[in-house]
């Protein structure tokens, strides 16, 4: 009789510990190492799918707006701002005691054409563009002063070969548009953290250009707290070595590192990276896992996730945050980029809002550190 009672107690304790393990979140497991978060869309903030909303509130210690705080959505016309979505998202993060990041103040994409054009449809003068940048940055950063921990001040200003992207900002103001943006953001909120954000930071020439920018900004007396490495990855690129080399270079430049938009596409890629302006034609061979993923491929993806996450943990002293670019495979931007209408599996929750098995492996890894 006694043995029976002991064994049933043992079973209960075991179940409880398994259950606790299952309950443990990545946000909890990475506490003390780095913030762990996700990009959030407005359907999730508005509770259109309550399961997703609940998961975001529970699983993560930080959130970032996938779209609503970008130049075009938040400032669609020179004299009109659209605060509703951004206000709701920031309030959502505060309610869930999450750190909120602002993305993004200055970007060549998703920005109103009005920013660069005068009444005659011609390019505005450097002074006019600089003043429009100042207005935009001062107003947006000022509105969320003390509520947003840091801003992606400038997004994607370099090409992969390390040259400046020939954006309208660059054409009209030259490379100094970056310095102006950081200065305006700091003037608007001296306590907010300021970041430069880009994709393919693991590419040596691009990483060197970003390190050069960090040094130039510091030499000009500008505050720059971190470089955001978007980390939009594929099955074979970037390599672990290239990723680690970029971490070493950025650490040596005296800035923190943020993994700002992490996802790992499992699909064949017509090219590496996330240069949003590229696009390619749909074909069946480029969309091989519509019905299901062969276990061998899933295992390869899991290993890729764990290898990269292990590297992030190795550099947790200089990495302040890891953000996955979206909660579930279902609503992920990669289903339509760089090829529209594909079925990708790039993030940590599946199409049924279930945590993928690799997440428990990640939690074990984080707890072992
Ligand atoms: O909100 C409008 C909607 O009203 C309209 O009916 C619909 C019709 O197309 O478009 C909707 O806007 C879309 C927006 O996402 C919100 O869903 C835009 O067309 C679409 O281009 C936009 O895509 C976003 C993309 O940036 C372009 O800005 C993706 O969701 C977002 O994941 C992606 O994120 C970027 C980062 O900000 C910067 N780094 C690269 C990353 C991936 O491209």
PDB file of N, CA and C in Angstrom, residues 259-352:
ATOM      1  N   UNK A 259      19.544  41.258 -32.179  1.00  0.00           N
ATOM      2  CA  UNK A 259      19.072  40.397 -33.264  1.00  0.00           C
ATOM      3  C   UNK A 259      17.619  40.814 -33.469  1.00  0.00           C
ATOM      4  N   UNK A 260      17.356  41.583 -34.508  1.00  0.00           N
ATOM      5  CA  UNK A 260      16.111  42.354 -34.545  1.00  0.00           C
ATOM      6  C   UNK A 260      14.956  41.741 -35.328  1.00  0.00           C
ATOM      7  N   UNK A 261      15.255  40.802 -36.270  1.00  0.00           N
ATOM      8  CA  UNK A 261      14.170  40.317 -37.149  1.00  0.00           C
ATOM      9  C   UNK A 261      14.403  38.850 -37.533  1.00  0.00           C
ATOM     10  N   UNK A 262      14.753  38.036 -36.559  1.00  0.00           N
ATOM     11  CA  UNK A 262      15.249  36.681 -36.798  1.00  0.00           C
ATOM     12  C   UNK A 262      14.161  35.785 -37.397  1.00  0.00           C
ATOM     13  N   UNK A 263      14.457  35.173 -38.511  1.00  0.00           N
ATOM     14  CA  UNK A 263      13.650  34.079 -39.040  1.00  0.00           C
ATOM     15  C   UNK A 263      14.597  33.233 -39.909  1.00  0.00           C
ATOM     16  N   UNK A 264      14.246  31.986 -40.132  1.00  0.00           N
ATOM     17  CA  UNK A 264      15.082  31.102 -40.956  1.00  0.00           C
ATOM     18  C   UNK A 264      14.181  30.435 -41.990  1.00  0.00           C
ATOM     19  N   UNK A 265      14.243  30.942 -43.208  1.00  0.00           N
ATOM     20  CA  UNK A 265      13.409  30.367 -44.261  1.00  0.00           C
ATOM     21  C   UNK A 265      13.861  28.935 -44.545  1.00  0.00           C
ATOM     22  N   UNK A 266      12.893  28.023 -44.645  1.00  0.00           N
ATOM     23  CA  UNK A 266      13.237  26.611 -44.909  1.00  0.00           C
ATOM     24  C   UNK A 266      13.184  26.342 -46.416  1.00  0.00           C
ATOM     25  N   UNK A 267      12.746  27.357 -47.168  1.00  0.00           N
ATOM     26  CA  UNK A 267      12.524  27.174 -48.611  1.00  0.00           C
ATOM     27  C   UNK A 267      13.777  27.496 -49.416  1.00  0.00           C
ATOM     28  N   UNK A 268      13.854  26.933 -50.621  1.00  0.00           N
ATOM     29  CA  UNK A 268      14.971  27.307 -51.499  1.00  0.00           C
ATOM     30  C   UNK A 268      14.897  28.810 -51.778  1.00  0.00           C
ATOM     31  N   UNK A 269      16.058  29.472 -51.769  1.00  0.00           N
ATOM     32  CA  UNK A 269      16.037  30.932 -51.915  1.00  0.00           C
ATOM     33  C   UNK A 269      16.593  31.337 -53.274  1.00  0.00           C
ATOM     34  N   UNK A 270      15.863  32.175 -54.015  1.00  0.00           N
ATOM     35  CA  UNK A 270      16.420  32.653 -55.274  1.00  0.00           C
ATOM     36  C   UNK A 270      17.564  33.617 -55.040  1.00  0.00           C
ATOM     37  N   UNK A 271      17.661  34.058 -53.774  1.00  0.00           N
ATOM     38  CA  UNK A 271      18.800  34.923 -53.432  1.00  0.00           C
ATOM     39  C   UNK A 271      18.855  34.987 -51.919  1.00  0.00           C
ATOM     40  N   UNK A 272      19.980  35.451 -51.372  1.00  0.00           N
ATOM     41  CA  UNK A 272      20.063  35.593 -49.913  1.00  0.00           C
ATOM     42  C   UNK A 272      19.607  36.983 -49.508  1.00  0.00           C
ATOM     43  N   UNK A 273      19.135  37.149 -48.227  1.00  0.00           N
ATOM     44  CA  UNK A 273      18.914  38.506 -47.709  1.00  0.00           C
ATOM     45  C   UNK A 273      17.462  38.926 -47.726  1.00  0.00           C
ATOM     46  N   UNK A 274      17.207  40.146 -47.441  1.00  0.00           N
ATOM     47  CA  UNK A 274      15.829  40.652 -47.345  1.00  0.00           C
ATOM     48  C   UNK A 274      15.755  42.040 -47.953  1.00  0.00           C
ATOM     49  N   UNK A 275      16.389  42.199 -49.128  1.00  0.00           N
ATOM     50  CA  UNK A 275      16.278  43.495 -49.805  1.00  0.00           C
ATOM     51  C   UNK A 275      14.877  43.562 -50.390  1.00  0.00           C
ATOM     52  N   UNK A 276      14.026  44.239 -49.682  1.00  0.00           N
ATOM     53  CA  UNK A 276      12.591  44.201 -49.943  1.00  0.00           C
ATOM     54  C   UNK A 276      12.239  44.539 -51.398  1.00  0.00           C
ATOM     55  N   UNK A 277      13.167  45.181 -52.095  1.00  0.00           N
ATOM     56  CA  UNK A 277      12.758  45.615 -53.456  1.00  0.00           C
ATOM     57  C   UNK A 277      12.898  44.479 -54.472  1.00  0.00           C
ATOM     58  N   UNK A 278      13.537  43.372 -54.103  1.00  0.00           N
ATOM     59  CA  UNK A 278      13.693  42.285 -55.081  1.00  0.00           C
ATOM     60  C   UNK A 278      12.396  41.475 -55.146  1.00  0.00           C
ATOM     61  N   UNK A 279      12.113  40.805 -56.290  1.00  0.00           N
ATOM     62  CA  UNK A 279      10.962  39.870 -56.326  1.00  0.00           C
ATOM     63  C   UNK A 279      11.185  38.866 -57.459  1.00  0.00           C
ATOM     64  N   UNK A 280      10.622  37.641 -57.290  1.00  0.00           N
ATOM     65  CA  UNK A 280      10.875  36.555 -58.240  1.00  0.00           C
ATOM     66  C   UNK A 280       9.575  35.809 -58.548  1.00  0.00           C
ATOM     67  N   UNK A 281       9.570  34.985 -59.623  1.00  0.00           N
ATOM     68  CA  UNK A 281       8.360  34.297 -60.080  1.00  0.00           C
ATOM     69  C   UNK A 281       8.100  33.025 -59.268  1.00  0.00           C
ATOM     70  N   UNK A 282       6.814  32.661 -59.064  1.00  0.00           N
ATOM     71  CA  UNK A 282       6.458  31.437 -58.359  1.00  0.00           C
ATOM     72  C   UNK A 282       6.749  30.210 -59.224  1.00  0.00           C
ATOM     73  N   UNK A 283       7.243  29.148 -58.593  1.00  0.00           N
ATOM     74  CA  UNK A 283       7.311  27.853 -59.293  1.00  0.00           C
ATOM     75  C   UNK A 283       7.203  26.761 -58.232  1.00  0.00           C
ATOM     76  N   UNK A 284       6.712  25.590 -58.622  1.00  0.00           N
ATOM     77  CA  UNK A 284       6.492  24.481 -57.691  1.00  0.00           C
ATOM     78  C   UNK A 284       7.791  24.087 -56.991  1.00  0.00           C
ATOM     79  N   UNK A 285       8.882  24.071 -57.783  1.00  0.00           N
ATOM     80  CA  UNK A 285      10.128  23.609 -57.135  1.00  0.00           C
ATOM     81  C   UNK A 285      10.616  24.620 -56.090  1.00  0.00           C
ATOM     82  N   UNK A 286      10.151  25.870 -56.209  1.00  0.00           N
ATOM     83  CA  UNK A 286      10.563  26.864 -55.196  1.00  0.00           C
ATOM     84  C   UNK A 286       9.612  26.844 -53.999  1.00  0.00           C
ATOM     85  N   UNK A 287       8.612  25.915 -54.053  1.00  0.00           N
ATOM     86  CA  UNK A 287       7.616  25.862 -52.970  1.00  0.00           C
ATOM     87  C   UNK A 287       7.359  24.395 -52.606  1.00  0.00           C
ATOM     88  N   UNK A 288       8.432  23.665 -52.232  1.00  0.00           N
ATOM     89  CA  UNK A 288       8.389  22.191 -52.156  1.00  0.00           C
ATOM     90  C   UNK A 288       7.645  21.598 -50.967  1.00  0.00           C
ATOM     91  N   UNK A 289       7.293  22.394 -49.941  1.00  0.00           N
ATOM     92  CA  UNK A 289       6.740  21.793 -48.713  1.00  0.00           C
ATOM     93  C   UNK A 289       5.302  22.229 -48.439  1.00  0.00           C
ATOM     94  N   UNK A 290       4.521  22.387 -49.513  1.00  0.00           N
ATOM     95  CA  UNK A 290       3.128  22.854 -49.318  1.00  0.00           C
ATOM     96  C   UNK A 290       2.338  21.880 -48.444  1.00  0.00           C
ATOM     97  N   UNK A 291       2.541  20.575 -48.721  1.00  0.00           N
ATOM     98  CA  UNK A 291       1.734  19.581 -47.972  1.00  0.00           C
ATOM     99  C   UNK A 291       2.364  19.316 -46.610  1.00  0.00           C
ATOM    100  N   UNK A 292       3.657  19.074 -46.611  1.00  0.00           N
ATOM    101  CA  UNK A 292       4.333  18.762 -45.323  1.00  0.00           C
ATOM    102  C   UNK A 292       5.835  18.909 -45.524  1.00  0.00           C
ATOM    103  N   UNK A 293       6.544  18.959 -44.385  1.00  0.00           N
ATOM    104  CA  UNK A 293       8.000  19.054 -44.442  1.00  0.00           C
ATOM    105  C   UNK A 293       8.585  17.681 -44.140  1.00  0.00           C
ATOM    106  N   UNK A 294       9.448  17.120 -45.010  1.00  0.00           N
ATOM    107  CA  UNK A 294      10.112  15.848 -44.688  1.00  0.00           C
ATOM    108  C   UNK A 294      10.858  16.012 -43.362  1.00  0.00           C
ATOM    109  N   UNK A 295      10.818  14.953 -42.551  1.00  0.00           N
ATOM    110  CA  UNK A 295      11.432  15.051 -41.223  1.00  0.00           C
ATOM    111  C   UNK A 295      12.909  15.433 -41.306  1.00  0.00           C
ATOM    112  N   UNK A 296      13.582  14.922 -42.342  1.00  0.00           N
ATOM    113  CA  UNK A 296      15.028  15.202 -42.485  1.00  0.00           C
ATOM    114  C   UNK A 296      15.261  16.716 -42.658  1.00  0.00           C
ATOM    115  N   UNK A 297      14.345  17.351 -43.372  1.00  0.00           N
ATOM    116  CA  UNK A 297      14.472  18.815 -43.580  1.00  0.00           C
ATOM    117  C   UNK A 297      14.142  19.549 -42.288  1.00  0.00           C
ATOM    118  N   UNK A 298      13.091  19.091 -41.614  1.00  0.00           N
ATOM    119  CA  UNK A 298      12.710  19.724 -40.339  1.00  0.00           C
ATOM    120  C   UNK A 298      13.854  19.632 -39.338  1.00  0.00           C
ATOM    121  N   UNK A 299      14.511  18.455 -39.292  1.00  0.00           N
ATOM    122  CA  UNK A 299      15.642  18.285 -38.366  1.00  0.00           C
ATOM    123  C   UNK A 299      16.775  19.239 -38.719  1.00  0.00           C
ATOM    124  N   UNK A 300      16.994  19.434 -40.036  1.00  0.00           N
ATOM    125  CA  UNK A 300      18.062  20.362 -40.479  1.00  0.00           C
ATOM    126  C   UNK A 300      17.732  21.777 -40.023  1.00  0.00           C
ATOM    127  N   UNK A 301      16.428  22.159 -40.139  1.00  0.00           N
ATOM    128  CA  UNK A 301      15.996  23.496 -39.722  1.00  0.00           C
ATOM    129  C   UNK A 301      16.163  23.650 -38.214  1.00  0.00           C
ATOM    130  N   UNK A 302      15.746  22.610 -37.480  1.00  0.00           N
ATOM    131  CA  UNK A 302      15.889  22.661 -36.014  1.00  0.00           C
ATOM    132  C   UNK A 302      17.352  22.890 -35.628  1.00  0.00           C
ATOM    133  N   UNK A 303      18.251  22.147 -36.324  1.00  0.00           N
ATOM    134  CA  UNK A 303      19.675  22.270 -35.998  1.00  0.00           C
ATOM    135  C   UNK A 303      20.173  23.702 -36.292  1.00  0.00           C
ATOM    136  N   UNK A 304      19.688  24.239 -37.394  1.00  0.00           N
ATOM    137  CA  UNK A 304      20.069  25.618 -37.790  1.00  0.00           C
ATOM    138  C   UNK A 304      19.620  26.600 -36.695  1.00  0.00           C
ATOM    139  N   UNK A 305      18.417  26.425 -36.203  1.00  0.00           N
ATOM    140  CA  UNK A 305      17.889  27.300 -35.140  1.00  0.00           C
ATOM    141  C   UNK A 305      18.759  27.169 -33.892  1.00  0.00           C
ATOM    142  N   UNK A 306      19.039  25.937 -33.504  1.00  0.00           N
ATOM    143  CA  UNK A 306      19.786  25.717 -32.257  1.00  0.00           C
ATOM    144  C   UNK A 306      21.232  26.178 -32.380  1.00  0.00           C
ATOM    145  N   UNK A 307      21.833  25.978 -33.554  1.00  0.00           N
ATOM    146  CA  UNK A 307      23.215  26.442 -33.749  1.00  0.00           C
ATOM    147  C   UNK A 307      23.285  27.963 -33.603  1.00  0.00           C
ATOM    148  N   UNK A 308      22.345  28.659 -34.236  1.00  0.00           N
ATOM    149  CA  UNK A 308      22.340  30.126 -34.182  1.00  0.00           C
ATOM    150  C   UNK A 308      21.987  30.598 -32.771  1.00  0.00           C
ATOM    151  N   UNK A 309      20.992  29.968 -32.167  1.00  0.00           N
ATOM    152  CA  UNK A 309      20.600  30.383 -30.816  1.00  0.00           C
ATOM    153  C   UNK A 309      21.752  30.160 -29.843  1.00  0.00           C
ATOM    154  N   UNK A 310      22.496  29.081 -30.053  1.00  0.00           N
ATOM    155  CA  UNK A 310      23.685  28.805 -29.218  1.00  0.00           C
ATOM    156  C   UNK A 310      24.720  29.902 -29.369  1.00  0.00           C
ATOM    157  N   UNK A 311      24.839  30.426 -30.596  1.00  0.00           N
ATOM    158  CA  UNK A 311      25.792  31.528 -30.827  1.00  0.00           C
ATOM    159  C   UNK A 311      25.307  32.799 -30.140  1.00  0.00           C
ATOM    160  N   UNK A 312      24.013  33.043 -30.210  1.00  0.00           N
ATOM    161  CA  UNK A 312      23.465  34.234 -29.523  1.00  0.00           C
ATOM    162  C   UNK A 312      23.758  34.112 -28.024  1.00  0.00           C
ATOM    163  N   UNK A 313      23.558  32.922 -27.466  1.00  0.00           N
ATOM    164  CA  UNK A 313      23.808  32.738 -26.032  1.00  0.00           C
ATOM    165  C   UNK A 313      25.292  32.937 -25.712  1.00  0.00           C
ATOM    166  N   UNK A 314      26.142  32.464 -26.610  1.00  0.00           N
ATOM    167  CA  UNK A 314      27.599  32.619 -26.394  1.00  0.00           C
ATOM    168  C   UNK A 314      27.973  34.097 -26.304  1.00  0.00           C
ATOM    169  N   UNK A 315      27.235  34.938 -27.041  1.00  0.00           N
ATOM    170  CA  UNK A 315      27.532  36.379 -27.053  1.00  0.00           C
ATOM    171  C   UNK A 315      26.499  37.179 -26.270  1.00  0.00           C
ATOM    172  N   UNK A 316      25.888  36.536 -25.262  1.00  0.00           N
ATOM    173  CA  UNK A 316      24.783  37.240 -24.571  1.00  0.00           C
ATOM    174  C   UNK A 316      25.270  38.474 -23.822  1.00  0.00           C
ATOM    175  N   UNK A 317      26.574  38.546 -23.541  1.00  0.00           N
ATOM    176  CA  UNK A 317      27.047  39.766 -22.850  1.00  0.00           C
ATOM    177  C   UNK A 317      26.950  41.006 -23.734  1.00  0.00           C
ATOM    178  N   UNK A 318      27.013  40.786 -25.072  1.00  0.00           N
ATOM    179  CA  UNK A 318      26.942  41.959 -25.966  1.00  0.00           C
ATOM    180  C   UNK A 318      25.615  42.007 -26.729  1.00  0.00           C
ATOM    181  N   UNK A 319      24.871  40.906 -26.689  1.00  0.00           N
ATOM    182  CA  UNK A 319      23.551  40.872 -27.346  1.00  0.00           C
ATOM    183  C   UNK A 319      22.483  41.209 -26.319  1.00  0.00           C
ATOM    184  N   UNK A 320      21.777  42.325 -26.535  1.00  0.00           N
ATOM    185  CA  UNK A 320      20.766  42.765 -25.565  1.00  0.00           C
ATOM    186  C   UNK A 320      19.388  42.181 -25.835  1.00  0.00           C
ATOM    187  N   UNK A 321      19.135  41.825 -27.086  1.00  0.00           N
ATOM    188  CA  UNK A 321      17.771  41.407 -27.444  1.00  0.00           C
ATOM    189  C   UNK A 321      17.806  40.470 -28.627  1.00  0.00           C
ATOM    190  N   UNK A 322      16.932  39.489 -28.607  1.00  0.00           N
ATOM    191  CA  UNK A 322      16.694  38.622 -29.775  1.00  0.00           C
ATOM    192  C   UNK A 322      15.208  38.713 -30.089  1.00  0.00           C
ATOM    193  N   UNK A 323      14.883  39.200 -31.273  1.00  0.00           N
ATOM    194  CA  UNK A 323      13.477  39.326 -31.686  1.00  0.00           C
ATOM    195  C   UNK A 323      13.244  38.470 -32.925  1.00  0.00           C
ATOM    196  N   UNK A 324      12.211  37.634 -32.853  1.00  0.00           N
ATOM    197  CA  UNK A 324      11.824  36.812 -34.002  1.00  0.00           C
ATOM    198  C   UNK A 324      10.835  37.628 -34.834  1.00  0.00           C
ATOM    199  N   UNK A 325      10.972  37.557 -36.159  1.00  0.00           N
ATOM    200  CA  UNK A 325      10.154  38.447 -36.987  1.00  0.00           C
ATOM    201  C   UNK A 325       8.782  37.839 -37.262  1.00  0.00           C
ATOM    202  N   UNK A 326       7.995  37.725 -36.193  1.00  0.00           N
ATOM    203  CA  UNK A 326       6.630  37.221 -36.335  1.00  0.00           C
ATOM    204  C   UNK A 326       6.392  36.001 -35.461  1.00  0.00           C
ATOM    205  N   UNK A 327       5.139  35.859 -34.983  1.00  0.00           N
ATOM    206  CA  UNK A 327       4.818  34.775 -34.048  1.00  0.00           C
ATOM    207  C   UNK A 327       4.701  33.429 -34.764  1.00  0.00           C
ATOM    208  N   UNK A 328       3.840  33.349 -35.788  1.00  0.00           N
ATOM    209  CA  UNK A 328       3.583  32.028 -36.385  1.00  0.00           C
ATOM    210  C   UNK A 328       3.948  32.004 -37.873  1.00  0.00           C
ATOM    211  N   UNK A 329       4.155  30.770 -38.369  1.00  0.00           N
ATOM    212  CA  UNK A 329       4.432  30.579 -39.805  1.00  0.00           C
ATOM    213  C   UNK A 329       3.292  31.130 -40.650  1.00  0.00           C
ATOM    214  N   UNK A 330       2.098  31.079 -40.100  1.00  0.00           N
ATOM    215  CA  UNK A 330       0.886  31.403 -40.860  1.00  0.00           C
ATOM    216  C   UNK A 330       0.898  32.802 -41.448  1.00  0.00           C
ATOM    217  N   UNK A 331       1.261  33.769 -40.611  1.00  0.00           N
ATOM    218  CA  UNK A 331       1.159  35.179 -41.026  1.00  0.00           C
ATOM    219  C   UNK A 331       2.534  35.750 -41.374  1.00  0.00           C
ATOM    220  N   UNK A 332       3.482  34.876 -41.674  1.00  0.00           N
ATOM    221  CA  UNK A 332       4.856  35.366 -41.845  1.00  0.00           C
ATOM    222  C   UNK A 332       5.084  35.994 -43.208  1.00  0.00           C
ATOM    223  N   UNK A 333       5.827  37.075 -43.206  1.00  0.00           N
ATOM    224  CA  UNK A 333       6.087  37.836 -44.436  1.00  0.00           C
ATOM    225  C   UNK A 333       6.763  36.981 -45.493  1.00  0.00           C
ATOM    226  N   UNK A 334       7.499  35.933 -45.061  1.00  0.00           N
ATOM    227  CA  UNK A 334       8.261  35.124 -46.020  1.00  0.00           C
ATOM    228  C   UNK A 334       7.364  34.240 -46.882  1.00  0.00           C
ATOM    229  N   UNK A 335       6.079  34.089 -46.496  1.00  0.00           N
ATOM    230  CA  UNK A 335       5.156  33.321 -47.366  1.00  0.00           C
ATOM    231  C   UNK A 335       4.943  34.057 -48.692  1.00  0.00           C
ATOM    232  N   UNK A 336       5.282  35.368 -48.665  1.00  0.00           N
ATOM    233  CA  UNK A 336       5.091  36.147 -49.903  1.00  0.00           C
ATOM    234  C   UNK A 336       6.331  36.905 -50.343  1.00  0.00           C
ATOM    235  N   UNK A 337       7.487  36.579 -49.738  1.00  0.00           N
ATOM    236  CA  UNK A 337       8.732  37.259 -50.140  1.00  0.00           C
ATOM    237  C   UNK A 337       9.891  36.262 -50.110  1.00  0.00           C
ATOM    238  N   UNK A 338      10.748  36.245 -51.036  1.00  0.00           N
ATOM    239  CA  UNK A 338      10.780  37.067 -52.256  1.00  0.00           C
ATOM    240  C   UNK A 338       9.863  36.542 -53.375  1.00  0.00           C
ATOM    241  N   UNK A 339       9.124  35.457 -53.073  1.00  0.00           N
ATOM    242  CA  UNK A 339       8.185  34.906 -54.070  1.00  0.00           C
ATOM    243  C   UNK A 339       6.793  34.862 -53.432  1.00  0.00           C
ATOM    244  N   UNK A 340       5.801  35.379 -54.084  1.00  0.00           N
ATOM    245  CA  UNK A 340       4.450  35.432 -53.527  1.00  0.00           C
ATOM    246  C   UNK A 340       3.813  34.034 -53.503  1.00  0.00           C
ATOM    247  N   UNK A 341       2.986  33.778 -52.484  1.00  0.00           N
ATOM    248  CA  UNK A 341       2.141  32.575 -52.491  1.00  0.00           C
ATOM    249  C   UNK A 341       2.839  31.278 -52.122  1.00  0.00           C
ATOM    250  N   UNK A 342       3.951  31.342 -51.396  1.00  0.00           N
ATOM    251  CA  UNK A 342       4.624  30.093 -50.973  1.00  0.00           C
ATOM    252  C   UNK A 342       4.208  29.752 -49.539  1.00  0.00           C
ATOM    253  N   UNK A 343       4.630  28.555 -49.106  1.00  0.00           N
ATOM    254  CA  UNK A 343       4.343  28.141 -47.731  1.00  0.00           C
ATOM    255  C   UNK A 343       5.686  27.945 -47.040  1.00  0.00           C
ATOM    256  N   UNK A 344       6.048  28.899 -46.194  1.00  0.00           N
ATOM    257  CA  UNK A 344       7.320  28.825 -45.492  1.00  0.00           C
ATOM    258  C   UNK A 344       7.077  28.470 -44.020  1.00  0.00           C
ATOM    259  N   UNK A 345       8.143  28.112 -43.323  1.00  0.00           N
ATOM    260  CA  UNK A 345       8.040  27.653 -41.925  1.00  0.00           C
ATOM    261  C   UNK A 345       9.184  28.275 -41.120  1.00  0.00           C
ATOM    262  N   UNK A 346       9.270  29.640 -41.118  1.00  0.00           N
ATOM    263  CA  UNK A 346      10.498  30.294 -40.649  1.00  0.00           C
ATOM    264  C   UNK A 346      10.594  30.661 -39.176  1.00  0.00           C
ATOM    265  N   UNK A 347       9.514  30.551 -38.417  1.00  0.00           N
ATOM    266  CA  UNK A 347       9.557  31.039 -37.028  1.00  0.00           C
ATOM    267  C   UNK A 347       9.196  29.938 -36.028  1.00  0.00           C
ATOM    268  N   UNK A 348       8.931  30.317 -34.769  1.00  0.00           N
ATOM    269  CA  UNK A 348       8.936  29.326 -33.683  1.00  0.00           C
ATOM    270  C   UNK A 348       7.578  28.735 -33.328  1.00  0.00           C
ATOM    271  N   UNK A 349       6.490  29.313 -33.892  1.00  0.00           N
ATOM    272  CA  UNK A 349       5.152  28.767 -33.663  1.00  0.00           C
ATOM    273  C   UNK A 349       4.557  28.365 -35.014  1.00  0.00           C
ATOM    274  N   UNK A 350       3.879  27.201 -35.032  1.00  0.00           N
ATOM    275  CA  UNK A 350       3.402  26.694 -36.332  1.00  0.00           C
ATOM    276  C   UNK A 350       2.051  27.286 -36.714  1.00  0.00           C
ATOM    277  N   UNK A 351       1.469  26.750 -37.792  1.00  0.00           N
ATOM    278  CA  UNK A 351       0.213  27.312 -38.320  1.00  0.00           C
ATOM    279  C   UNK A 351      -0.987  27.018 -37.419  1.00  0.00           C
ATOM    280  N   UNK A 352      -0.795  26.152 -36.408  1.00  0.00           N
ATOM    281  CA  UNK A 352      -1.876  25.929 -35.432  1.00  0.00           C
ATOM    282  C   UNK A 352      -1.565  26.644 -34.114  1.00  0.00           C
TER     283      UNK A 352
END
